[in-house]
PDB file of C-alpha atoms in Angstrom:
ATOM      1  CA  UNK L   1       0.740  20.618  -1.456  1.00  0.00           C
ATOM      2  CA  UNK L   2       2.672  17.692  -3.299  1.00  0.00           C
ATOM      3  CA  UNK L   3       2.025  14.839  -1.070  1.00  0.00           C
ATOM      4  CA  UNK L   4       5.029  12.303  -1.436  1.00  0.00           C
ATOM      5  CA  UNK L   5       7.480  12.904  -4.124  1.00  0.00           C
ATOM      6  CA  UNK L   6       9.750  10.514  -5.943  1.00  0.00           C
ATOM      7  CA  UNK L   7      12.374  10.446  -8.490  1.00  0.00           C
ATOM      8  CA  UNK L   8      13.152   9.075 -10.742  1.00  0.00           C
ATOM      9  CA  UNK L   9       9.699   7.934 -12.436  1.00  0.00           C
ATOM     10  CA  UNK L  10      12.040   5.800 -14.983  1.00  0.00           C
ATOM     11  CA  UNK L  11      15.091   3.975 -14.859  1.00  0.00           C
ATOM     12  CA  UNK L  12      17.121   1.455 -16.314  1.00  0.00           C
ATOM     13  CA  UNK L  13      19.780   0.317 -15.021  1.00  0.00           C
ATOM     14  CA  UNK L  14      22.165  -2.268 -16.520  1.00  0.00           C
ATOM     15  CA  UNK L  15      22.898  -5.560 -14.101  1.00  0.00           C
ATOM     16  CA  UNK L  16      25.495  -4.859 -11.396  1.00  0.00           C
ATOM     17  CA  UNK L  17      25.121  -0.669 -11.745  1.00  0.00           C
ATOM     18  CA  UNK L  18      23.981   1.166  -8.740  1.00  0.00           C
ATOM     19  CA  UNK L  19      21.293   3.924  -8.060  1.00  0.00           C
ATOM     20  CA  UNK L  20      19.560   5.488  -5.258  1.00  0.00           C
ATOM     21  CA  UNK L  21      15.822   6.614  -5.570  1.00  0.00           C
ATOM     22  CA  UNK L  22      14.756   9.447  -3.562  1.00  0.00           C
ATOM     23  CA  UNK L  23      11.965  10.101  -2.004  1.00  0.00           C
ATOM     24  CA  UNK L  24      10.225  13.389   0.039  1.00  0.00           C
ATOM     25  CA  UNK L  25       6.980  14.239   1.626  1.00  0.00           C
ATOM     26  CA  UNK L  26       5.443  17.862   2.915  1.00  0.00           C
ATOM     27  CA  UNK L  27       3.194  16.310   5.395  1.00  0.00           C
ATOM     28  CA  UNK L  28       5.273  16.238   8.374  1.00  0.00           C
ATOM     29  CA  UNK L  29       4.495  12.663   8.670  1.00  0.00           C
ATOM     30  CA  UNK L  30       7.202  10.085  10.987  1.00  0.00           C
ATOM     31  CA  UNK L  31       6.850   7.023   8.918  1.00  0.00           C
ATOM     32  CA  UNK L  32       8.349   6.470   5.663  1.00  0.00           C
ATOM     33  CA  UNK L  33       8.138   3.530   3.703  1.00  0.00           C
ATOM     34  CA  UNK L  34       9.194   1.513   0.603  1.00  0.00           C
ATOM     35  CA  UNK L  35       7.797  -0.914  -1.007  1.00  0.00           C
ATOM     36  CA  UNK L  36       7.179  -2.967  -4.004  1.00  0.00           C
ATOM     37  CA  UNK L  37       5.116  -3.900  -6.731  1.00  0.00           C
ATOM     38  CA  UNK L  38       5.243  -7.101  -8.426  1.00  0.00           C
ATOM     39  CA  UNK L  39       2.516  -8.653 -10.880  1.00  0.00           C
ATOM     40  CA  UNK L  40       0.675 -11.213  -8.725  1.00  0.00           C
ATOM     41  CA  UNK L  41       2.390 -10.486  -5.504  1.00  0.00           C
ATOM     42  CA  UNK L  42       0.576  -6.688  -4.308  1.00  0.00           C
ATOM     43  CA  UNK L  43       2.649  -4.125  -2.296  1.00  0.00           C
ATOM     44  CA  UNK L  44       5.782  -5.762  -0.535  1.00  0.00           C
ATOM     45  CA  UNK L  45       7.458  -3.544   2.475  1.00  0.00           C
ATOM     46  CA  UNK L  46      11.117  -3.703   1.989  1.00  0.00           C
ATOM     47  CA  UNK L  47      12.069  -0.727   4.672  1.00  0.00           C
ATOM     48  CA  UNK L  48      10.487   1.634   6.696  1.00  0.00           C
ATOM     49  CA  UNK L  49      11.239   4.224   8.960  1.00  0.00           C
ATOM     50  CA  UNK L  50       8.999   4.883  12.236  1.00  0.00           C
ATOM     51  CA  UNK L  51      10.774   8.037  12.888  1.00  0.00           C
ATOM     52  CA  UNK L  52      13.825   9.948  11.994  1.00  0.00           C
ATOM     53  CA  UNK L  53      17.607   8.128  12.344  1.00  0.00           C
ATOM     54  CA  UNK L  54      15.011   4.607  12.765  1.00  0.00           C
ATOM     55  CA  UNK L  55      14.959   1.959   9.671  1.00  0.00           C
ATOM     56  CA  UNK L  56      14.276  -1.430  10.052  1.00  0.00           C
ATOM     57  CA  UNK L  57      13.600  -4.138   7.679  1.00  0.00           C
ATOM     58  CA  UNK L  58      10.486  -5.122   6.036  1.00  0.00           C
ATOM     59  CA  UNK L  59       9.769  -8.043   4.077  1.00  0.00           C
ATOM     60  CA  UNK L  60      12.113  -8.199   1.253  1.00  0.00           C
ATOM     61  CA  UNK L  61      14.835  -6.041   2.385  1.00  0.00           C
ATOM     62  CA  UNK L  62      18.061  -8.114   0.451  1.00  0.00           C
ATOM     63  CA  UNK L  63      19.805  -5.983  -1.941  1.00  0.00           C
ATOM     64  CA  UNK L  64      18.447  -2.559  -0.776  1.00  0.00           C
ATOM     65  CA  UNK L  65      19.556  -0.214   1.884  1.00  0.00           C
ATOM     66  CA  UNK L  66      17.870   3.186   2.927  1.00  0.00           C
ATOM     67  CA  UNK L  67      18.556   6.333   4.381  1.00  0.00           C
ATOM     68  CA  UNK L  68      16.326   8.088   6.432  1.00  0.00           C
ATOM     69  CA  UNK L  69      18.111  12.073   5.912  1.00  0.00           C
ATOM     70  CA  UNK L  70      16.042  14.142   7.841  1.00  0.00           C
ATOM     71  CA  UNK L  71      12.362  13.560   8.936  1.00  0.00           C
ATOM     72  CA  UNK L  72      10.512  14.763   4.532  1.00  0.00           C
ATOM     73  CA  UNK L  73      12.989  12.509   2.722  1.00  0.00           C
ATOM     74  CA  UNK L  74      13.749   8.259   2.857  1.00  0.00           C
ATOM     75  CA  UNK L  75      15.746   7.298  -0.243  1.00  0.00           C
ATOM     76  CA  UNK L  76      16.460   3.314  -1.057  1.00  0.00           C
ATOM     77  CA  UNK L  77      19.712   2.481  -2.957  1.00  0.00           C
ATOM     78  CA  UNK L  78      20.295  -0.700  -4.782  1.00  0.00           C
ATOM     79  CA  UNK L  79      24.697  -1.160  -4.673  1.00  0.00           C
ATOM     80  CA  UNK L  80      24.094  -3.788  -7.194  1.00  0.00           C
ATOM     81  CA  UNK L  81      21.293  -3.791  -9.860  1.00  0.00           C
ATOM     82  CA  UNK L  82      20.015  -7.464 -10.517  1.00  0.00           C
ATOM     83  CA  UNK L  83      17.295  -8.625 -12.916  1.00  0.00           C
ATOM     84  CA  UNK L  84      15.085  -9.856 -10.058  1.00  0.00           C
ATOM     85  CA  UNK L  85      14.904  -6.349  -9.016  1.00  0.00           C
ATOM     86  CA  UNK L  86      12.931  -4.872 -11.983  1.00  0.00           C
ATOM     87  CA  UNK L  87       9.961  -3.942 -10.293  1.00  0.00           C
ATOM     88  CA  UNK L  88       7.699  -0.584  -9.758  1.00  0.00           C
ATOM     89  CA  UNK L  89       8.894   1.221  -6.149  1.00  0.00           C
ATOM     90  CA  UNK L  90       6.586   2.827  -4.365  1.00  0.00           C
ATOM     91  CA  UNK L  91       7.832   5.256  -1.544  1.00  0.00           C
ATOM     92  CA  UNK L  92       4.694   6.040   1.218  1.00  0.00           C
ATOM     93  CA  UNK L  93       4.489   8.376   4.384  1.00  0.00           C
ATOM     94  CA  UNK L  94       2.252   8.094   6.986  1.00  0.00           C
ATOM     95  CA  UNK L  95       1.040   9.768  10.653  1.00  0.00           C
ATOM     96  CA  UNK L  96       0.093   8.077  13.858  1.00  0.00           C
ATOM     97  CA  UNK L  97      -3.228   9.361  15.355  1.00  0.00           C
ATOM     98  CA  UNK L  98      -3.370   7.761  18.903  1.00  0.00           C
ATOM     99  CA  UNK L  99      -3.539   3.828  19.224  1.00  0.00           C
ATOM    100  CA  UNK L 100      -4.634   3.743  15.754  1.00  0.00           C
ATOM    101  CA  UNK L 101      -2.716   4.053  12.663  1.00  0.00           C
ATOM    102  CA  UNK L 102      -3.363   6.873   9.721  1.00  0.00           C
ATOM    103  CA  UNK L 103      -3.733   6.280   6.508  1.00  0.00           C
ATOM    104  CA  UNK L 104      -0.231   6.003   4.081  1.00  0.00           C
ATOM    105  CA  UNK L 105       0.046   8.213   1.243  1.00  0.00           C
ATOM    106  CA  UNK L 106       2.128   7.095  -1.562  1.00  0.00           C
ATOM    107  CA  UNK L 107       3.656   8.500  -4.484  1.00  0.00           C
ATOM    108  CA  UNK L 108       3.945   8.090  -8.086  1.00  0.00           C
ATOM    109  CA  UNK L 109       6.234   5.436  -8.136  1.00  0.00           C
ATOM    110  CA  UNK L 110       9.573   4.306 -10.211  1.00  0.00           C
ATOM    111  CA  UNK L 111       9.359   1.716 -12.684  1.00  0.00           C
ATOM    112  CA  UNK L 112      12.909   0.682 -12.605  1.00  0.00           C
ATOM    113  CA  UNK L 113      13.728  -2.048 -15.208  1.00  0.00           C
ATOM    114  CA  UNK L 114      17.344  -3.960 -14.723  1.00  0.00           C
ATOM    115  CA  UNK L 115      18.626  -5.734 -17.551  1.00  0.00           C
TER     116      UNK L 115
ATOM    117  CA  UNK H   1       3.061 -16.380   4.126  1.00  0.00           C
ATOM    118  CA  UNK H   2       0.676 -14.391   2.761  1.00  0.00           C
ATOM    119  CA  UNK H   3      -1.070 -12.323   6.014  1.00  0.00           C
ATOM    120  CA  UNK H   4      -3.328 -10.805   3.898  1.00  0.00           C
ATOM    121  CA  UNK H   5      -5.007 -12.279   1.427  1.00  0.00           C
ATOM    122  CA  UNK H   6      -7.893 -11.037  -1.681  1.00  0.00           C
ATOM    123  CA  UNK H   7      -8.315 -14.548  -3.644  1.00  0.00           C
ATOM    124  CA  UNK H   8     -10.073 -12.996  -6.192  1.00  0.00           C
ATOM    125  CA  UNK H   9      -7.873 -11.733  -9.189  1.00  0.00           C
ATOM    126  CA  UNK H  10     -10.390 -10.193 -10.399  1.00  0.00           C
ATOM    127  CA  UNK H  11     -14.162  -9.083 -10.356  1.00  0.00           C
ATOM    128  CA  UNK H  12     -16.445  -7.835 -13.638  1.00  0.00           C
ATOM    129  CA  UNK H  13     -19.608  -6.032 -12.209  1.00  0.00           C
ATOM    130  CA  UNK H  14     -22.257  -3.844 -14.150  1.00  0.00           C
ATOM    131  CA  UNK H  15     -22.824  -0.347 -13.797  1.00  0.00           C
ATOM    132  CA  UNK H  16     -25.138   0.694 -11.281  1.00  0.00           C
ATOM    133  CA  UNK H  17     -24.737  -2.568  -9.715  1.00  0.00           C
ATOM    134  CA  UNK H  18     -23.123  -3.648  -6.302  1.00  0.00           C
ATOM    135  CA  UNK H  19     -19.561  -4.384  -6.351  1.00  0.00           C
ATOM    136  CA  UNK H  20     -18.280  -6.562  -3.104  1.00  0.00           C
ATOM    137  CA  UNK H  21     -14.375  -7.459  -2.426  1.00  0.00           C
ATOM    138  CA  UNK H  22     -13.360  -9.397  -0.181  1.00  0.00           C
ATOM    139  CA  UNK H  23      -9.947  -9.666   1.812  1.00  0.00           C
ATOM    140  CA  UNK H  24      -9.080 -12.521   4.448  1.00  0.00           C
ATOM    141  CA  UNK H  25      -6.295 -12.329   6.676  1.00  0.00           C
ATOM    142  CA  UNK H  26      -4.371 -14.801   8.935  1.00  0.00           C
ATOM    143  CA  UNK H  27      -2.689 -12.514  12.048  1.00  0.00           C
ATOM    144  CA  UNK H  28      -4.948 -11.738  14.825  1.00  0.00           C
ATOM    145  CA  UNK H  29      -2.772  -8.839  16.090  1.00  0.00           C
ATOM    146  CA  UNK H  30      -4.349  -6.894  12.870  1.00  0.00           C
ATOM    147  CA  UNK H  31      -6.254  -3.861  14.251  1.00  0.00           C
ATOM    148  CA  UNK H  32      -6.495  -1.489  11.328  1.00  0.00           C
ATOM    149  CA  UNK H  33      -7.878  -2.196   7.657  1.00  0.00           C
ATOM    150  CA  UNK H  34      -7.682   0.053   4.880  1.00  0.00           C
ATOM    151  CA  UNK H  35      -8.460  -0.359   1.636  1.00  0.00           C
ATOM    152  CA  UNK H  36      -6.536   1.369  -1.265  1.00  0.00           C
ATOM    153  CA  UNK H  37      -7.286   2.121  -5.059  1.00  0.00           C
ATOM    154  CA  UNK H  38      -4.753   2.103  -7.483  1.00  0.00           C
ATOM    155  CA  UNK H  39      -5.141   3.609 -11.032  1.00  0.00           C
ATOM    156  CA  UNK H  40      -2.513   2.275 -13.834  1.00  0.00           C
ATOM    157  CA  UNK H  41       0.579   4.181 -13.355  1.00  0.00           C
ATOM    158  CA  UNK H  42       0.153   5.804 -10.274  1.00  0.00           C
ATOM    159  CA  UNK H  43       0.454   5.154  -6.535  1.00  0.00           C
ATOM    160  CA  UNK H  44      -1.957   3.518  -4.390  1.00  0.00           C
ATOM    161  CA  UNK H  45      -4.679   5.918  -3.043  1.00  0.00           C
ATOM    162  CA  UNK H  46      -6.517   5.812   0.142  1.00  0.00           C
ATOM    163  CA  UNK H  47     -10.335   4.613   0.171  1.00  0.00           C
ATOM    164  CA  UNK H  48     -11.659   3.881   3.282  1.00  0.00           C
ATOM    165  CA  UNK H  49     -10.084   2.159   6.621  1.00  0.00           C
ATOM    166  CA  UNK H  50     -11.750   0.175   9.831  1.00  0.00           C
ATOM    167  CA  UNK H  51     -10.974   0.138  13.095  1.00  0.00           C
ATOM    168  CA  UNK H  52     -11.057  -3.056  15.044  1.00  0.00           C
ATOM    169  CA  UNK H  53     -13.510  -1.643  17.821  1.00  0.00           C
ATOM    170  CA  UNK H  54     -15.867  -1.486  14.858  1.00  0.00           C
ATOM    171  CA  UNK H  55     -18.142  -4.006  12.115  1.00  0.00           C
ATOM    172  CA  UNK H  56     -18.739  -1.271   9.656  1.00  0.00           C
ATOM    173  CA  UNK H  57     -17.860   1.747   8.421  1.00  0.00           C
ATOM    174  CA  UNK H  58     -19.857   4.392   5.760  1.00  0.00           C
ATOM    175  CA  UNK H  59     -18.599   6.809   3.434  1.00  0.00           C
ATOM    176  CA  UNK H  60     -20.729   7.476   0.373  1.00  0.00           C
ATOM    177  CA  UNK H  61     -20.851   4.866  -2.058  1.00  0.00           C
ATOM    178  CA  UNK H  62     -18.168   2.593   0.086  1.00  0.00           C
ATOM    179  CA  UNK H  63     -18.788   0.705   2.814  1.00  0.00           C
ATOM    180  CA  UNK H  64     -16.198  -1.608   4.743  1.00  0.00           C
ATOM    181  CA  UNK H  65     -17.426  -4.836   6.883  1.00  0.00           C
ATOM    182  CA  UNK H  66     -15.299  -6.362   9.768  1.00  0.00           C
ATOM    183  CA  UNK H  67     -15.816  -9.794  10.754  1.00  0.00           C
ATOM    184  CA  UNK H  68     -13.304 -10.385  13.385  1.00  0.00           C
ATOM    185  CA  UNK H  69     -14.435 -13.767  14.438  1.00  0.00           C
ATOM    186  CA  UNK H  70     -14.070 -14.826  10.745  1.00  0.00           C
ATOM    187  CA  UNK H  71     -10.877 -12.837  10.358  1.00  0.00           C
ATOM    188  CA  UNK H  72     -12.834 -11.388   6.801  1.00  0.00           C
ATOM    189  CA  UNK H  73     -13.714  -7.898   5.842  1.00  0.00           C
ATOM    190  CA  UNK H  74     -15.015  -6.825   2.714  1.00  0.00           C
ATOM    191  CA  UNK H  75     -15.624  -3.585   0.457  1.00  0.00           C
ATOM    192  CA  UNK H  76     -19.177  -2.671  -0.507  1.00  0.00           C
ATOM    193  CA  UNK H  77     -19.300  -0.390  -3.818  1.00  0.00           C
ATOM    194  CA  UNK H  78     -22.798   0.851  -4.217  1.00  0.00           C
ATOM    195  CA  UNK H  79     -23.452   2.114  -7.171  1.00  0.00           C
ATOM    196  CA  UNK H  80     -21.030   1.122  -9.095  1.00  0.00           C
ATOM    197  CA  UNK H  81     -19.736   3.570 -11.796  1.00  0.00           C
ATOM    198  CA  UNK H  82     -17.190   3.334 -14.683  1.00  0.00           C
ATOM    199  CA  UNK H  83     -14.596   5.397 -12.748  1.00  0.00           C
ATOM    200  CA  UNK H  84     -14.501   2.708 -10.231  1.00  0.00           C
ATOM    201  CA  UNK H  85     -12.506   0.445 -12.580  1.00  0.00           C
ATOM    202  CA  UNK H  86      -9.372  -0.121 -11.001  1.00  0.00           C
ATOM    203  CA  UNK H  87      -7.038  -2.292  -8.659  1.00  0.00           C
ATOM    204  CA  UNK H  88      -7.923  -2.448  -5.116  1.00  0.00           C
ATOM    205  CA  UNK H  89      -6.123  -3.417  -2.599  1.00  0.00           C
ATOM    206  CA  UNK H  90      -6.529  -4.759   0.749  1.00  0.00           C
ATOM    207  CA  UNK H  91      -3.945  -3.376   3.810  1.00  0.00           C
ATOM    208  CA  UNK H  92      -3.966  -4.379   7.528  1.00  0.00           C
ATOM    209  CA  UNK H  93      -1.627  -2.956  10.568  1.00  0.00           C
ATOM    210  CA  UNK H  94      -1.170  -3.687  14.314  1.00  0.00           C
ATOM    211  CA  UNK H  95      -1.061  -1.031  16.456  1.00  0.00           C
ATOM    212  CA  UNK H  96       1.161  -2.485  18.861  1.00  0.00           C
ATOM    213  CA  UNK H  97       4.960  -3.091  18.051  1.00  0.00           C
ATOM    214  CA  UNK H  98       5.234  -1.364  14.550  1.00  0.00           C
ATOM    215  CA  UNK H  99       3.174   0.472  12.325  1.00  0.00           C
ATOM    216  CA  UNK H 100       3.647  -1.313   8.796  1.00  0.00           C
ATOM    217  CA  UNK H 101       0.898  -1.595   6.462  1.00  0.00           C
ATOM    218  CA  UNK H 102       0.974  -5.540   5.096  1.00  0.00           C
ATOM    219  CA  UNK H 103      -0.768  -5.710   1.902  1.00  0.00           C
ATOM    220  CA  UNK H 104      -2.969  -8.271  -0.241  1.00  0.00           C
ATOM    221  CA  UNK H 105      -2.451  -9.096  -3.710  1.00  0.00           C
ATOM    222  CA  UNK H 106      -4.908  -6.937  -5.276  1.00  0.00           C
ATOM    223  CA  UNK H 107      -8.417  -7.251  -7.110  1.00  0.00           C
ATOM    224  CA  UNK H 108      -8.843  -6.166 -10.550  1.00  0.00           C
ATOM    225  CA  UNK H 109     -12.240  -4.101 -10.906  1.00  0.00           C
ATOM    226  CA  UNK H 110     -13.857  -3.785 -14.437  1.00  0.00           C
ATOM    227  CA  UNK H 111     -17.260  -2.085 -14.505  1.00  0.00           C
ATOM    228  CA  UNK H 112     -18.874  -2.634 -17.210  1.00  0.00           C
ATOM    229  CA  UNK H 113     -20.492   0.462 -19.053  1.00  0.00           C
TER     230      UNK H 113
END
């Protein structure tokens, strides 16, 4: 059972170069997510998906646009690498379980440097 | 504005000793607390989460509290041991209207051998 999956784990990408990170999960979750992580600021939500053909913005969506594909796999592209977007990307699925949420399980990550 | 905040950096505790963390957080449509561990370079895990309808919840050495009233939970670590060095995080969602986890900044564990 792999859990959540992403690729790359690396990346650098020069400024103004595109890429699209991928990201799948075997858990037959609904949500998707992807977020952030920046020294001193925690996890940051830039999109998530409820369900599948759904996306909608979280808190620092500029510069990043998602797909959600079918209902394992939610990839994030960045059309235009800038420096403010070196960061480590963490892609997350979760379940609903009645009024209360589940649990999100996240995957390695992608330490994506821009330079 | 930061919903969810952990104002503590970071915490040194002894082995065998109690570690507490504590997490804050502003919106009162928050029904759902979790708390995460995160090892250097890998993803967040899961720990242990909190309903609203509840003020505590057990599993093995971890323990959450809810204060609602103070808008305050916290993480009990009892014992402590070396393997619990690591960077815990704080999460809170509403159940109502979406299902995103917000996050804290995060609270550097050392235990000290």
């Amino acid at each position: 059972n792999a859990g959540v999956t992403q690729t790359p784990k690396f990346q650098v990408l020069k400024t103004g170069q595109s890429m699209t990170l991928q990201c799948a999960q075997d858990m037959n979750h609904n949500s998707m997510y992807w977020y952030r992580q920046d020294p001193g600021m925690g996890l940051r939500l830039i999109y998530y998906s409820a369900s599948e053909g759904t996306t909608d913005k979280g808190e620092v969506p500029n510069g990043y646009n998602v797909s959600r594909l079918n209902k394992r796999e939610f990839s994030l592209r960045l059309e235009s690498a800038a420096p403010s977007q070196t960061s480590v990307y963490f892609c997350a699925s979760s379940a609903s379980r009645g009024r209360f949420n589940t649990e999100a399980f996240f995957g390695q990550g992608t330490r994506l440097t821009v330079v | 504005d930061q919903q969810v905040k952990q104002n503590s950096p970071s915490l040194s505790v002894q082995e065998g000793r109690i570690s507490i963390l504590n997490c804050d957080y502003t919106n009162s449509m928050f029904d759902y607390f979790l708390w995460y561990k995160k090892y250097p370079a890998e993803g967040p895990t899961f720990l242990i989460s909190i309903s609203s309808i509840k003020d505590k919840n057990e599993d093995g050495r971890f323990t959450v509290f809810l204060n609602k009233s103070a808008k305050h939970l916290s993480l009990h670590i009892v014992p402590s041991q070396p393997g619990d060095s690591a960077v815990y995080f704080c999460a809170a969602s509403a159940s109502f209207g979406n299902e995103k986890l917000t996050f804290g900044t995060g609270t550097r564990l050392t235990i000290i051998p």
